[in-house]
Amino acid sequence: MTDAPAHVHEFDWPDRVVIGTVGPPGARTFYLQVRAGAQIVSIALEKQQSALLAQKLDEVLDQLIDVEGNRFSVPTSTPVELVDNDPLEAVQEQFRTGTIGIGWDPTTAQVIIEAHPLPDDDALDADAFDEDAIDDAAEESEMLRVRMPVGTARAFTLRTREVVDAGRPLCTLCGYPMDPDGHICTIPDY
């Protein structure tokens, strides 16, 4: 199997890295968007992937604070100057995210996010499930790799949590999201 994807969208010091949405609450599509100069890449994520990414990044940053001496200068809160509340720029979906990895590079004090697309359905079809099909899918694959400083990572997690929480309000009785055009509440039996 091929170790490296055919095309890597790599951003070492991005000008901007944010999670944003397109569409109304209840029908939003989440995007991780990265820009460096004129290069913009937008990849689609699920709401749960976005929330988990923010949670895991905060956990990594919190662990780094506890490193003796904290030579990485990891902020405990979001630096005000790094807050980005602007909408997404023009969105052209590169791929829909399947797996996300998080890493840390101590030589540059940067958090690393790697996102890989969902596998091609044709390559993983039950009738075509063999080593060659998996190898072909891996060879055609692409990925996004973003390296960002710790302050930018804190700002990213704050915005991501706010975007995730900005969806439909939850019903106080059943806990399910309420639609703007009405809500049929099914109270759970205990």
Tab-separated table of C-alpha atoms in Angstrom:
chain	number	residue	atom	x	y	z
A	1	MET	CA	0.000	0.000	0.000
A	2	THR	CA	1.249	3.507	-0.801
A	3	ASP	CA	2.486	5.484	2.214
A	4	ALA	CA	1.909	8.971	0.836
A	5	PRO	CA	-1.177	10.381	-0.856
A	6	ALA	CA	-0.872	11.493	-4.454
A	7	HIS	CA	-1.684	15.115	-3.586
A	8	VAL	CA	-0.994	16.863	-0.275
A	9	HIS	CA	-2.454	20.310	0.401
A	10	GLU	CA	0.193	21.554	2.817
A	11	PHE	CA	0.077	24.741	4.880
A	12	ASP	CA	3.086	25.379	7.134
A	13	TRP	CA	2.235	28.875	8.424
A	14	PRO	CA	-1.308	29.606	7.188
A	15	ASP	CA	-2.707	33.118	7.127
A	16	ARG	CA	-6.050	31.712	8.224
A	17	VAL	CA	-7.391	28.384	9.513
A	18	VAL	CA	-11.034	28.201	10.634
A	19	ILE	CA	-14.107	26.030	10.894
A	20	GLY	CA	-17.202	27.602	9.361
A	21	THR	CA	-20.541	26.578	7.942
A	22	VAL	CA	-22.656	27.052	4.867
A	23	GLY	CA	-26.437	26.779	5.129
A	24	PRO	CA	-29.092	27.401	7.771
A	25	PRO	CA	-29.132	25.668	11.198
A	26	GLY	CA	-30.351	22.118	10.747
A	27	ALA	CA	-28.943	21.941	7.221
A	28	ARG	CA	-25.431	23.298	7.750
A	29	THR	CA	-22.354	21.893	6.077
A	30	PHE	CA	-19.201	22.310	8.151
A	31	TYR	CA	-15.898	23.196	6.490
A	32	LEU	CA	-12.313	23.372	7.634
A	33	GLN	CA	-10.905	26.208	5.543
A	34	VAL	CA	-7.221	27.094	5.293
A	35	ARG	CA	-5.666	30.002	3.413
A	36	ALA	CA	-2.087	31.034	2.710
A	37	GLY	CA	-1.879	33.946	0.296
A	38	ALA	CA	-4.143	33.170	-2.666
A	39	GLN	CA	-4.266	29.405	-1.967
A	40	ILE	CA	-7.504	28.365	-0.236
A	41	VAL	CA	-8.538	24.799	0.586
A	42	SER	CA	-11.941	23.903	2.041
A	43	ILE	CA	-12.759	20.392	3.204
A	44	ALA	CA	-16.153	19.245	4.464
A	45	LEU	CA	-16.508	17.746	7.940
A	46	GLU	CA	-19.348	16.477	10.057
A	47	LYS	CA	-20.466	18.593	13.001
A	48	GLN	CA	-19.246	15.887	15.388
A	49	GLN	CA	-15.821	15.794	13.693
A	50	SER	CA	-15.530	19.564	14.121
A	51	ALA	CA	-16.450	19.400	17.822
A	52	LEU	CA	-14.095	16.498	18.485
A	53	LEU	CA	-11.236	18.215	16.642
A	54	ALA	CA	-11.605	21.307	18.865
A	55	GLN	CA	-11.801	19.154	21.994
A	56	LYS	CA	-8.701	17.108	21.116
A	57	LEU	CA	-6.689	20.194	20.125
A	58	ASP	CA	-7.519	21.814	23.468
A	59	GLU	CA	-6.434	18.617	25.246
A	60	VAL	CA	-3.087	18.629	23.401
A	61	LEU	CA	-2.542	22.313	24.205
A	62	ASP	CA	-3.470	21.779	27.872
A	63	GLN	CA	-1.006	18.872	28.104
A	64	LEU	CA	1.733	21.066	26.648
A	65	ILE	CA	1.099	23.721	29.308
A	66	ASP	CA	1.862	21.095	31.945
A	67	VAL	CA	5.239	20.304	30.372
A	68	GLU	CA	7.843	21.431	32.883
A	69	GLY	CA	8.993	24.934	31.998
A	70	ASN	CA	6.376	25.291	29.213
A	71	ARG	CA	9.063	26.422	26.797
A	72	PHE	CA	6.441	26.398	24.044
A	73	SER	CA	4.582	29.428	25.524
A	74	VAL	CA	1.208	27.738	25.138
A	75	PRO	CA	-1.523	30.232	26.038
A	76	THR	CA	-4.153	29.126	28.548
A	77	SER	CA	-6.801	31.222	26.786
A	78	THR	CA	-7.382	32.594	23.308
A	79	PRO	CA	-5.191	35.563	22.393
A	80	VAL	CA	-7.617	38.400	21.503
A	81	GLU	CA	-5.584	39.464	18.471
A	82	LEU	CA	-6.010	35.994	16.926
A	83	VAL	CA	-9.825	35.819	17.191
A	84	ASP	CA	-11.340	35.349	13.712
A	85	ASN	CA	-15.107	35.770	13.463
A	86	ASP	CA	-15.208	36.484	9.728
A	87	PRO	CA	-17.293	34.237	7.471
A	88	LEU	CA	-15.743	31.601	5.263
A	89	GLU	CA	-14.214	32.803	2.043
A	90	ALA	CA	-15.419	31.360	-1.286
A	91	VAL	CA	-15.975	27.655	-0.599
A	92	GLN	CA	-15.010	25.077	-3.179
A	93	GLU	CA	-15.088	21.676	-1.465
A	94	GLN	CA	-11.855	19.761	-2.017
A	95	PHE	CA	-13.048	16.567	-0.334
A	96	ARG	CA	-15.243	15.195	2.459
A	97	THR	CA	-13.189	14.281	5.502
A	98	GLY	CA	-12.982	10.691	6.652
A	99	THR	CA	-10.173	10.589	9.220
A	100	ILE	CA	-8.359	13.346	11.085
A	101	GLY	CA	-5.045	13.091	12.886
A	102	ILE	CA	-3.488	15.542	15.333
A	103	GLY	CA	0.207	15.900	16.006
A	104	TRP	CA	2.778	18.164	17.603
A	105	ASP	CA	6.082	19.429	16.228
A	106	PRO	CA	8.264	20.600	19.141
A	107	THR	CA	10.926	22.000	16.787
A	108	THR	CA	8.531	24.676	15.487
A	109	ALA	CA	6.035	24.698	18.404
A	110	GLN	CA	3.205	23.959	15.983
A	111	VAL	CA	0.135	21.770	16.206
A	112	ILE	CA	-0.394	19.605	13.117
A	113	ILE	CA	-3.769	18.591	11.697
A	114	GLU	CA	-3.920	15.960	8.962
A	115	ALA	CA	-7.253	15.266	7.265
A	116	HIS	CA	-7.838	12.410	4.847
A	117	PRO	CA	-10.885	11.992	2.608
A	118	LEU	CA	-13.545	9.356	2.961
A	119	PRO	CA	-12.595	6.290	0.929
A	120	ASP	CA	-14.008	6.036	-2.565
A	121	ASP	CA	-17.163	3.895	-2.383
A	122	ASP	CA	-16.256	2.098	-5.605
A	123	ALA	CA	-12.866	1.047	-4.256
A	124	LEU	CA	-14.419	-0.341	-1.089
A	125	ASP	CA	-17.439	-1.988	-2.733
A	126	ALA	CA	-18.031	-5.461	-1.296
A	127	ASP	CA	-17.560	-7.041	-4.738
A	128	ALA	CA	-14.312	-5.191	-5.377
A	129	PHE	CA	-12.815	-5.496	-1.900
A	130	ASP	CA	-9.292	-6.644	-2.546
A	131	GLU	CA	-5.742	-5.423	-1.948
A	132	ASP	CA	-5.448	-3.896	-5.445
A	133	ALA	CA	-8.626	-1.833	-4.999
A	134	ILE	CA	-7.401	-0.536	-1.641
A	135	ASP	CA	-3.979	0.287	-3.131
A	136	ASP	CA	-5.614	2.138	-6.048
A	137	ALA	CA	-7.779	4.180	-3.663
A	138	ALA	CA	-4.733	5.082	-1.563
A	139	GLU	CA	-2.731	6.127	-4.631
A	140	GLU	CA	-5.494	8.464	-5.838
A	141	SER	CA	-6.047	9.899	-2.391
A	142	GLU	CA	-5.248	13.401	-1.266
A	143	MET	CA	-4.889	14.938	2.149
A	144	LEU	CA	-4.711	18.245	3.963
A	145	ARG	CA	-1.839	18.977	6.364
A	146	VAL	CA	-1.961	22.164	8.415
A	147	ARG	CA	0.726	23.329	10.829
A	148	MET	CA	-0.305	26.157	13.122
A	149	PRO	CA	1.262	27.920	16.083
A	150	VAL	CA	-0.200	27.320	19.535
A	151	GLY	CA	-1.939	30.722	19.754
A	152	THR	CA	-3.630	30.158	16.405
A	153	ALA	CA	-4.651	26.683	17.576
A	154	ARG	CA	-6.313	28.175	20.693
A	155	ALA	CA	-8.198	30.680	18.540
A	156	PHE	CA	-9.201	27.868	16.174
A	157	THR	CA	-10.696	25.778	19.001
A	158	LEU	CA	-12.636	28.737	20.433
A	159	ARG	CA	-14.194	29.580	17.073
A	160	THR	CA	-14.933	25.919	16.340
A	161	ARG	CA	-16.807	25.474	19.627
A	162	GLU	CA	-18.807	28.656	18.943
A	163	VAL	CA	-19.707	27.520	15.413
A	164	VAL	CA	-20.770	24.062	16.623
A	165	ASP	CA	-22.864	25.563	19.431
A	166	ALA	CA	-24.571	28.051	17.071
A	167	GLY	CA	-26.871	25.396	15.629
A	168	ARG	CA	-30.490	24.716	16.445
A	169	PRO	CA	-31.506	25.096	20.096
A	170	LEU	CA	-32.110	21.891	22.037
A	171	CYS	CA	-35.545	21.041	23.418
A	172	THR	CA	-35.543	21.153	27.220
A	173	LEU	CA	-37.943	18.178	27.370
A	174	CYS	CA	-36.458	15.647	24.955
A	175	GLY	CA	-32.987	17.031	24.273
A	176	TYR	CA	-33.320	16.884	20.473
A	177	PRO	CA	-32.703	19.916	18.224
A	178	MET	CA	-35.736	22.085	17.478
A	179	ASP	CA	-36.432	23.148	13.896
A	180	PRO	CA	-37.468	26.762	13.181
A	181	ASP	CA	-40.706	25.536	11.570
A	182	GLY	CA	-41.768	23.430	14.557
A	183	HIS	CA	-40.817	20.549	16.800
A	184	ILE	CA	-42.620	17.362	17.661
A	185	CYS	CA	-41.341	16.385	21.049
A	186	THR	CA	-41.191	12.764	22.049
A	187	ILE	CA	-40.583	12.579	25.774
A	188	PRO	CA	-38.556	9.465	26.591
A	189	ASP	CA	-40.218	6.801	28.758
A	190	TYR	CA	-38.436	6.003	31.986
